[in-house]
Amino acid sequence: MPTAVNDAMIAQTIQLALTPVFVLVAIGNIMNILSTRMGRVVDRARTLQGLFTETEGEEHDLVVREIRMANNRILIIGRAMRLLVSSALSIGLTVALLFFEGFAHSGLNAAAAITFILAISLLMLALLLFLRETREATEALRIPETYLELHRRL
């Protein structure tokens, strides 16, 4: 009979660990999105760096402003990625604690709860940075009024 009890505990521990694992999948998806965004920003920054020496006056100022925005976006995405990795590590620790508790009965449920709360908190901070980065991206995409020629009726 001890095998049946152990099998039931393993099944129960796996069920308990499913929620953190789903959060881990979500974190991976968000990291994929941020990695793609980072790649695009870096590519744009490299293009702008090429334009830096080729422009003068107001056009040069526009290039410098956009380089600054790209730099800021790169910093924000980097911070969000670090928070997401920290969150993922905390989720891994949560799952390990749940399994250790399931087998050793060492009173680690509170520690597992704390690491899960930490993981969710880190995830929320990363999402706030993601929101900030999308706001920065929108700001960078605004077309200067000189190009819109709003004074003309078309």
Coordinates of N, CA and C in Angstrom, one line a residue:
M1 N 0.8 -1.2 0.0 CA 0.0 0.0 0.0 C 0.8 1.3 0.0
P2 N 2.0 1.3 0.5 CA 2.8 2.5 0.5 C 3.0 3.1 -0.9
T3 N 3.1 2.2 -1.9 CA 3.3 2.6 -3.3 C 2.1 3.5 -3.7
A4 N 0.9 3.0 -3.4 CA -0.3 3.8 -3.7 C -0.3 5.1 -3.1
V5 N 0.1 5.2 -1.8 CA 0.1 6.5 -1.1 C 1.2 7.4 -1.8
N6 N 2.3 6.9 -2.1 CA 3.4 7.7 -2.8 C 2.9 8.1 -4.1
D7 N 2.2 7.3 -4.9 CA 1.7 7.6 -6.2 C 0.7 8.7 -6.1
A8 N -0.2 8.7 -5.1 CA -1.2 9.7 -4.9 C -0.5 11.0 -4.5
M9 N 0.5 11.0 -3.7 CA 1.2 12.2 -3.3 C 1.9 12.8 -4.5
I10 N 2.5 12.0 -5.3 CA 3.2 12.5 -6.5 C 2.2 13.2 -7.5
A11 N 1.0 12.5 -7.6 CA 0.0 13.1 -8.5 C -0.6 14.4 -7.9
Q12 N -0.7 14.4 -6.6 CA -1.2 15.7 -6.0 C -0.2 16.8 -6.1
T13 N 1.1 16.4 -5.9 CA 2.2 17.4 -6.1 C 2.3 18.0 -7.5
I14 N 2.1 17.1 -8.5 CA 2.1 17.5 -9.9 C 1.0 18.5 -10.1
Q15 N -0.2 18.1 -9.6 CA -1.4 19.0 -9.8 C -1.1 20.4 -9.2
L16 N -0.5 20.4 -8.0 CA -0.2 21.6 -7.3 C 0.8 22.4 -8.0
A17 N 1.7 21.8 -8.7 CA 2.8 22.5 -9.5 C 2.3 23.0 -10.8
L18 N 1.1 22.6 -11.3 CA 0.7 23.0 -12.6 C 0.6 24.5 -12.8
T19 N 0.0 25.2 -11.8 CA -0.2 26.6 -11.9 C 1.1 27.4 -12.0
P20 N 2.2 27.1 -11.2 CA 3.4 27.8 -11.4 C 4.0 27.4 -12.8
V21 N 3.8 26.2 -13.3 CA 4.4 25.9 -14.6 C 3.7 26.7 -15.7
F22 N 2.4 26.9 -15.6 CA 1.6 27.7 -16.6 C 2.1 29.1 -16.5
V23 N 2.4 29.6 -15.4 CA 3.0 31.0 -15.2 C 4.4 31.0 -15.9
L24 N 5.1 29.9 -15.8 CA 6.5 29.8 -16.4 C 6.3 29.9 -17.9
V25 N 5.3 29.2 -18.5 CA 5.1 29.3 -19.9 C 4.7 30.7 -20.4
A26 N 3.9 31.4 -19.6 CA 3.5 32.8 -19.9 C 4.8 33.7 -19.9
I27 N 5.6 33.5 -18.9 CA 6.9 34.3 -18.8 C 7.7 34.0 -20.0
G28 N 7.8 32.8 -20.5 CA 8.6 32.5 -21.7 C 8.0 33.2 -22.9
N29 N 6.7 33.2 -23.0 CA 6.1 33.9 -24.1 C 6.4 35.4 -24.1
I30 N 6.3 36.0 -22.9 CA 6.6 37.5 -22.8 C 8.0 37.7 -23.1
M31 N 8.9 36.9 -22.6 CA 10.3 37.0 -22.9 C 10.6 37.0 -24.5
N32 N 9.9 36.1 -25.1 CA 10.0 36.0 -26.6 C 9.6 37.3 -27.2
I33 N 8.5 37.9 -26.8 CA 8.0 39.1 -27.3 C 9.0 40.2 -27.1
L34 N 9.5 40.3 -25.9 CA 10.5 41.3 -25.5 C 11.8 41.2 -26.3
S35 N 12.2 39.9 -26.5 CA 13.4 39.7 -27.3 C 13.3 40.2 -28.7
T36 N 12.1 39.9 -29.3 CA 11.8 40.4 -30.7 C 11.8 41.9 -30.7
R37 N 11.2 42.6 -29.7 CA 11.2 44.0 -29.7 C 12.6 44.6 -29.5
M38 N 13.4 43.9 -28.6 CA 14.8 44.3 -28.4 C 15.6 44.3 -29.7
G39 N 15.4 43.2 -30.5 CA 16.1 43.1 -31.8 C 15.7 44.2 -32.7
R40 N 14.5 44.5 -32.8 CA 14.0 45.6 -33.7 C 14.6 46.9 -33.2
V41 N 14.6 47.2 -31.9 CA 15.1 48.5 -31.4 C 16.6 48.6 -31.7
V42 N 17.3 47.5 -31.5 CA 18.8 47.5 -31.7 C 19.1 47.7 -33.2
D43 N 18.3 47.0 -34.1 CA 18.5 47.3 -35.5 C 18.3 48.7 -35.9
R44 N 17.2 49.3 -35.3 CA 16.9 50.7 -35.6 C 18.0 51.6 -35.1
A45 N 18.5 51.3 -33.9 CA 19.6 52.1 -33.3 C 20.8 52.1 -34.1
R46 N 21.1 50.9 -34.7 CA 22.3 50.8 -35.6 C 22.1 51.6 -36.8
T47 N 20.9 51.6 -37.4 CA 20.7 52.4 -38.6 C 20.8 53.9 -38.2
L48 N 20.3 54.3 -37.1 CA 20.4 55.7 -36.6 C 21.8 56.1 -36.4
Q49 N 22.6 55.2 -35.8 CA 24.0 55.5 -35.6 C 24.8 55.8 -36.9
G50 N 24.3 55.1 -38.0 CA 24.9 55.3 -39.3 C 24.5 56.7 -39.8
L51 N 23.2 57.1 -39.5 CA 22.8 58.5 -39.9 C 23.4 59.6 -39.1
F52 N 23.9 59.3 -38.0 CA 24.4 60.3 -37.0 C 25.4 61.2 -37.7
T53 N 26.4 60.6 -38.4 CA 27.5 61.3 -39.0 C 27.1 61.9 -40.3
E54 N 26.0 61.5 -40.9 CA 25.5 62.0 -42.2 C 24.5 63.1 -42.1
T55 N 24.1 63.5 -41.0 CA 23.1 64.5 -40.9 C 23.6 65.8 -40.2
E56 N 22.9 66.9 -40.4 CA 23.2 68.2 -39.8 C 21.9 68.9 -39.4
G57 N 22.1 69.9 -38.5 CA 21.0 70.8 -38.2 C 19.8 70.0 -37.6
E58 N 18.6 70.4 -38.0 CA 17.3 69.9 -37.5 C 17.2 68.4 -37.7
E59 N 17.7 67.9 -38.9 CA 17.6 66.5 -39.2 C 18.5 65.7 -38.2
H60 N 19.7 66.3 -37.9 CA 20.6 65.6 -36.9 C 19.9 65.6 -35.5
D61 N 19.3 66.7 -35.2 CA 18.6 66.7 -33.9 C 17.5 65.6 -33.8
L62 N 16.8 65.4 -34.9 CA 15.8 64.3 -34.9 C 16.4 62.9 -34.7
V63 N 17.6 62.8 -35.4 CA 18.3 61.5 -35.3 C 18.8 61.3 -33.8
V64 N 19.3 62.3 -33.2 CA 19.8 62.2 -31.8 C 18.6 61.9 -30.9
R65 N 17.5 62.6 -31.1 CA 16.3 62.3 -30.2 C 15.9 60.9 -30.3
E66 N 15.9 60.4 -31.6 CA 15.5 59.0 -31.8 C 16.5 58.0 -31.2
I67 N 17.8 58.3 -31.3 CA 18.8 57.5 -30.7 C 18.6 57.4 -29.2
R68 N 18.3 58.5 -28.6 CA 18.0 58.6 -27.1 C 16.8 57.7 -26.8
M69 N 15.8 57.8 -27.6 CA 14.6 57.0 -27.3 C 14.9 55.5 -27.4
A70 N 15.7 55.2 -28.5 CA 16.0 53.8 -28.7 C 16.9 53.3 -27.5
N71 N 17.8 54.1 -27.1 CA 18.6 53.7 -25.9 C 17.8 53.5 -24.7
N72 N 16.8 54.4 -24.4 CA 15.9 54.3 -23.3 C 15.1 53.0 -23.4
R73 N 14.6 52.7 -24.6 CA 13.8 51.5 -24.8 C 14.7 50.2 -24.5
I74 N 15.9 50.3 -25.0 CA 16.8 49.1 -24.8 C 17.0 48.9 -23.3
L75 N 17.2 50.0 -22.5 CA 17.4 49.9 -21.1 C 16.1 49.3 -20.4
I76 N 14.9 49.8 -20.8 CA 13.7 49.3 -20.2 C 13.5 47.8 -20.5
I77 N 13.7 47.4 -21.8 CA 13.5 46.0 -22.1 C 14.5 45.2 -21.4
G78 N 15.7 45.6 -21.2 CA 16.7 44.9 -20.4 C 16.3 44.7 -19.0
R79 N 15.8 45.7 -18.4 CA 15.3 45.6 -17.0 C 14.1 44.6 -16.9
A80 N 13.2 44.7 -17.9 CA 12.0 43.8 -17.9 C 12.5 42.4 -18.1
M81 N 13.5 42.1 -18.9 CA 14.0 40.8 -19.1 C 14.6 40.2 -17.9
R82 N 15.4 41.1 -17.2 CA 16.0 40.6 -15.9 C 14.9 40.3 -14.9
L83 N 13.9 41.1 -14.8 CA 12.8 40.7 -13.9 C 12.1 39.4 -14.3
L84 N 11.9 39.2 -15.6 CA 11.2 38.0 -16.0 C 12.1 36.8 -15.7
V85 N 13.4 36.9 -15.9 CA 14.3 35.8 -15.6 C 14.3 35.5 -14.1
S86 N 14.3 36.5 -13.3 CA 14.2 36.4 -11.9 C 12.9 35.7 -11.5
S87 N 11.8 36.1 -12.1 CA 10.5 35.5 -11.9 C 10.5 34.1 -12.2
A88 N 11.1 33.7 -13.4 CA 11.1 32.3 -13.8 C 11.9 31.5 -12.9
L89 N 13.0 32.0 -12.4 CA 13.9 31.3 -11.4 C 13.1 31.1 -10.1
S90 N 12.3 32.1 -9.7 CA 11.5 31.9 -8.5 C 10.4 30.9 -8.7
I91 N 9.8 30.8 -9.9 CA 8.8 29.8 -10.2 C 9.5 28.4 -10.1
G92 N 10.7 28.3 -10.7 CA 11.4 27.0 -10.6 C 11.7 26.6 -9.2
L93 N 12.0 27.6 -8.3 CA 12.2 27.3 -6.9 C 10.9 26.9 -6.2
T94 N 9.8 27.5 -6.6 CA 8.5 27.2 -6.1 C 8.2 25.7 -6.4
V95 N 8.4 25.3 -7.6 CA 8.1 23.9 -8.0 C 9.0 22.9 -7.3
A96 N 10.3 23.3 -7.2 CA 11.2 22.4 -6.4 C 10.7 22.3 -5.0
L97 N 10.4 23.4 -4.4 CA 9.9 23.4 -3.0 C 8.7 22.5 -2.8
L98 N 7.7 22.6 -3.8 CA 6.5 21.8 -3.7 C 6.8 20.3 -3.8
F99 N 7.7 20.0 -4.6 CA 8.1 18.5 -4.7 C 8.8 18.1 -3.5
F100 N 9.8 18.9 -3.0 CA 10.5 18.5 -1.8 C 9.6 18.3 -0.7
E101 N 8.6 19.3 -0.5 CA 7.6 19.2 0.5 C 6.8 17.9 0.4
G102 N 6.4 17.6 -0.9 CA 5.6 16.4 -1.1 C 6.3 15.1 -0.7
F103 N 7.6 15.1 -0.8 CA 8.3 13.9 -0.5 C 8.8 13.9 0.9
A104 N 9.3 15.0 1.4 CA 10.0 15.0 2.7 C 9.1 15.5 3.8
H105 N 8.0 16.1 3.5 CA 7.1 16.7 4.5 C 7.9 17.5 5.5
S106 N 8.6 18.5 5.0 CA 9.5 19.3 5.8 C 8.9 20.7 6.1
G107 N 7.7 20.9 5.9 CA 7.1 22.2 6.2 C 7.5 23.4 5.3
L108 N 7.7 23.1 4.0 CA 8.1 24.1 3.1 C 7.0 24.8 2.3
N109 N 5.7 24.5 2.7 CA 4.6 25.1 2.0 C 4.6 26.6 2.1
A110 N 5.0 27.1 3.2 CA 5.0 28.6 3.4 C 6.1 29.2 2.5
A111 N 7.3 28.5 2.5 CA 8.4 29.0 1.6 C 7.9 28.9 0.1
A112 N 7.2 27.9 -0.3 CA 6.8 27.8 -1.6 C 5.8 28.9 -2.0
A113 N 4.9 29.2 -1.0 CA 4.0 30.3 -1.2 C 4.7 31.6 -1.4
I114 N 5.7 31.8 -0.6 CA 6.5 33.1 -0.6 C 7.2 33.2 -2.0
T115 N 7.8 32.1 -2.4 CA 8.5 32.2 -3.7 C 7.5 32.4 -4.9
F116 N 6.3 31.9 -4.8 CA 5.3 32.1 -5.8 C 4.9 33.5 -5.8
I117 N 4.6 34.1 -4.6 CA 4.2 35.5 -4.5 C 5.3 36.4 -5.1
L118 N 6.6 36.0 -4.8 CA 7.7 36.8 -5.3 C 7.7 36.7 -6.8
A119 N 7.5 35.5 -7.4 CA 7.5 35.3 -8.8 C 6.4 36.2 -9.5
I120 N 5.2 36.2 -8.9 CA 4.1 37.0 -9.5 C 4.4 38.5 -9.4
S121 N 5.0 38.9 -8.3 CA 5.4 40.3 -8.1 C 6.4 40.7 -9.1
L122 N 7.4 39.9 -9.3 CA 8.4 40.2 -10.3 C 7.8 40.2 -11.7
L123 N 6.9 39.3 -12.0 CA 6.2 39.3 -13.3 C 5.4 40.6 -13.5
M124 N 4.7 41.0 -12.4 CA 3.9 42.3 -12.6 C 4.8 43.5 -12.8
L125 N 6.0 43.5 -12.1 CA 6.9 44.6 -12.4 C 7.4 44.6 -13.8
A126 N 7.7 43.4 -14.3 CA 8.2 43.3 -15.7 C 7.1 43.8 -16.6
L127 N 5.8 43.4 -16.4 CA 4.7 43.9 -17.2 C 4.6 45.4 -17.2
L128 N 4.8 46.0 -16.0 CA 4.7 47.4 -16.0 C 5.8 48.1 -16.8
L129 N 7.0 47.5 -16.8 CA 8.1 47.9 -17.7 C 7.7 47.7 -19.1
F130 N 7.1 46.6 -19.4 CA 6.7 46.4 -20.8 C 5.7 47.4 -21.3
L131 N 4.8 47.8 -20.4 CA 3.8 48.9 -20.7 C 4.5 50.2 -20.9
R132 N 5.5 50.5 -20.1 CA 6.3 51.7 -20.2 C 7.1 51.7 -21.6
E133 N 7.6 50.5 -21.9 CA 8.4 50.4 -23.2 C 7.4 50.6 -24.4
T134 N 6.2 50.1 -24.3 CA 5.3 50.3 -25.4 C 4.9 51.8 -25.6
R135 N 4.8 52.4 -24.4 CA 4.5 53.9 -24.4 C 5.7 54.6 -25.1
E136 N 6.9 54.2 -24.7 CA 8.1 54.8 -25.4 C 8.1 54.6 -26.9
A137 N 7.8 53.4 -27.3 CA 7.7 53.0 -28.7 C 6.7 53.9 -29.4
T138 N 5.6 54.1 -28.8 CA 4.6 54.9 -29.4 C 5.1 56.3 -29.6
E139 N 5.7 56.8 -28.5 CA 6.3 58.2 -28.6 C 7.3 58.3 -29.7
A140 N 8.1 57.2 -29.9 CA 9.2 57.2 -30.9 C 8.5 57.2 -32.3
L141 N 7.4 56.6 -32.4 CA 6.7 56.5 -33.7 C 5.9 57.7 -34.1
R142 N 5.8 58.7 -33.2 CA 5.0 59.9 -33.6 C 5.7 60.6 -34.7
I143 N 5.0 61.0 -35.7 CA 5.5 61.7 -36.8 C 5.6 63.1 -36.6
P144 N 6.7 63.7 -36.8 CA 6.9 65.2 -36.5 C 5.9 66.0 -37.4
E145 N 5.4 67.1 -36.8 CA 4.3 67.9 -37.5 C 4.8 68.4 -38.8
T146 N 6.1 68.7 -38.9 CA 6.6 69.2 -40.2 C 6.4 68.3 -41.3
Y147 N 6.3 67.0 -41.1 CA 6.1 66.0 -42.1 C 4.6 65.9 -42.4
L148 N 3.7 66.2 -41.4 CA 2.3 66.1 -41.6 C 1.7 67.2 -42.4
E149 N 2.4 68.4 -42.4 CA 1.9 69.5 -43.2 C 0.4 69.8 -42.9
L150 N 0.2 70.0 -41.6 CA -1.2 70.1 -41.1 C -1.8 71.4 -41.6
H151 N -1.0 72.4 -42.0 CA -1.5 73.6 -42.5 C -2.1 73.5 -43.9
R152 N -1.8 72.4 -44.6 CA -2.4 72.2 -46.0 C -3.6 71.4 -45.9
R153 N -4.6 71.7 -46.8 CA -5.8 70.9 -47.0 C -5.5 69.9 -48.1
L154 N -5.7 68.7 -47.8 CA -5.5 67.6 -48.8 C -6.7 66.8 -49.0

